[in-house]
Amino acid sequence: MKRTERDWLTFCQKVWQFIRKHGLFDERQKVIAAVSGGIDSIVLLDFLLWARSVKKIEVIVAHVNHRLRGKESDGDEEFVHALCEKYNIPFYSKQVATKTIAKETKRSVQETARDLRYAFFDTLKQSLSADCVATAHNANDNAETMLINLFRGSGIDGLGGIPVKRNVIVRPFLCVTRKEIEHYARKKKLRFREDSSNRHDDYTRNYLRHHVLPNIERRLNPSLVETLTKTSEIVQLHSDFVESMMPNDSLSVASQRQEIPLEDFQRLHPYLQQMMIHRLLVQHNIEPRYDVICAMRDLKDAQKGKTVDLDKLFLAERTADAIRIQPRMTAEPFCYRLTNEGTLSTKDFVFTIQKSAVPRNRVLGNPCEEYVDAAVVKFPVTIRSWKPGDVFIPLGMKGKKKLSDFFGEQKFSREQKQRIPVVESAHTIMWIAGKRLDDRFKITDATRETYHLTITFNDKEERRHQ
């Protein structure tokens, strides 16, 4: 056997042992390869072709054209497609307007691209009944990720680096360095595409790749990547052990409800509390920085309604009995007026106020309608969003109650509070629409005529909380 052939065969066997060790996939299984056209993914594809001939796996290629580099991006797609035709590999691709979507969602281009790729991979795996999706992340990528997480203060889990397996994604190349991959490509004379953006230092990862890691290797540790790989394995093993100490029901509840129930959370060791928060942030693709984790953990001792900004899209709120992650969809304040009876239509709700006879049955089954004493109502009637300092007398009570306290008792989220219409007559709150009538406007034995109030919400989430 020639030395060149022996070299790449050793490389393939090393990767296959890593695959078996971590249970990434097995012989005769269906594997989708994420192939961009760059050197890492082309070597991954070549390895999988070896596994197809030796281990009888079925190989499928998935490619995402993010349209970030114009003709260069189109060239990548055409190159990968042609390669698949040459080796008779099923090819699936998708073009996405990454920059446009990033702008609309207020996220970075890199984060958006990653999420779009993984969403496509997940959909493709389901539709093709594949066993997994393999990406070409290597040991150098892992080392860079560990340092990025260290500098950002992502905690112990961040030092674990890139997971070998998460959901449908497997990473068989985490056991090999970029030098090994380049050596393989050179020996086998593989053709691949160069991504021009990798030459620039605009992104943190590129700066680490071009300057930080080489300097450390030159001055302090020539085997830095291998050292960080071992550290990553130790940290991941530690994280797995600690997670095994955490109540499974706590993790599942947090995942399903997007919140952490305080009753269970309070009993956990502070480190386990931080770990649970870390897991929840990662599930939402929120960077699990240490300061964010600590601020979110402190919510357990905060008052209801206290919030913590997590990123541009999400915040965490202390509810009556949980710490909840929710979108930062702050509703715009609103204020409308009706000078006489009629209907008000907005994008969020439809409100009506109409004269009516006194209803025979004063007990209504629909919270979205009420009857009030017409003699007490004065126009114009104002329909607005709540504001600090609002007070009313809840039906059946004698004293006034702050609207903020009422919302807290009802366990309404910050978003819900901002969306609930407050109906006023002569600067006096008459109805918390769909929630509670003010006692001063109730029907009495002396009532001769009423106004019938109704509210219809256009938002499904709001109707769900009725």
XYZ file of N, CA and C in Angstrom, residues 2 7 43 47 110 119 138 151 170 172 208 214 253 285 287 307 310 318 334 355-356 386 414 420 454 463:
78
model
N 0.587 2.207 -0.895
C 1.357 3.435 -0.948
C 1.138 4.258 0.309
N -2.058 7.046 4.450
C -2.352 8.256 5.221
C -3.846 8.550 5.266
N -13.849 17.451 2.284
C -13.154 16.296 2.882
C -14.167 15.420 3.630
N -14.785 11.532 2.878
C -14.781 10.504 3.921
C -16.070 9.679 3.873
N -24.613 36.115 10.906
C -24.057 34.799 11.233
C -25.060 33.927 11.996
N -32.455 24.718 10.331
C -33.889 24.502 10.071
C -34.072 23.691 8.785
N -14.495 20.966 12.896
C -13.300 20.216 13.278
C -12.744 20.684 14.612
N -14.018 34.197 26.470
C -13.930 35.652 26.459
C -15.289 36.299 26.734
N -24.710 15.756 13.894
C -23.538 15.039 14.402
C -22.292 15.668 13.777
N -18.620 14.441 13.138
C -17.586 13.401 13.165
C -16.162 13.919 13.045
N -9.506 35.249 15.705
C -8.881 34.209 16.519
C -8.089 33.235 15.648
N -2.593 31.146 16.290
C -1.212 30.943 15.816
C -0.164 31.520 16.759
N -39.885 20.288 32.226
C -40.871 21.350 32.421
C -40.334 22.671 31.887
N -31.504 29.891 21.468
C -30.423 30.503 20.700
C -30.017 31.863 21.261
N -27.319 33.845 23.585
C -25.951 33.649 24.054
C -25.932 33.548 25.583
N -38.102 42.286 35.080
C -37.612 41.685 33.844
C -36.107 41.871 33.695
N -32.393 39.828 27.737
C -31.507 38.720 27.380
C -30.751 39.007 26.093
N -40.027 37.699 35.843
C -40.418 37.022 37.081
C -41.938 37.071 37.180
N -51.639 52.675 23.206
C -52.736 53.099 22.326
C -53.770 53.878 23.121
N -76.575 50.993 23.418
C -77.681 51.058 24.375
C -78.443 49.734 24.360
N -78.926 49.328 25.533
C -79.629 48.055 25.637
C -80.564 48.083 26.829
N -53.003 50.360 29.534
C -52.837 50.708 30.940
C -51.578 51.546 31.144
N -45.908 40.531 30.934
C -45.719 41.938 30.571
C -46.406 42.254 29.248
N -54.021 44.580 26.984
C -55.390 44.585 27.508
C -55.968 46.007 27.475
N -68.854 45.023 24.464
C -68.257 43.771 23.971
C -66.848 44.062 23.465
N -56.725 35.624 22.996
C -57.971 34.851 23.190
C -57.708 33.617 24.039
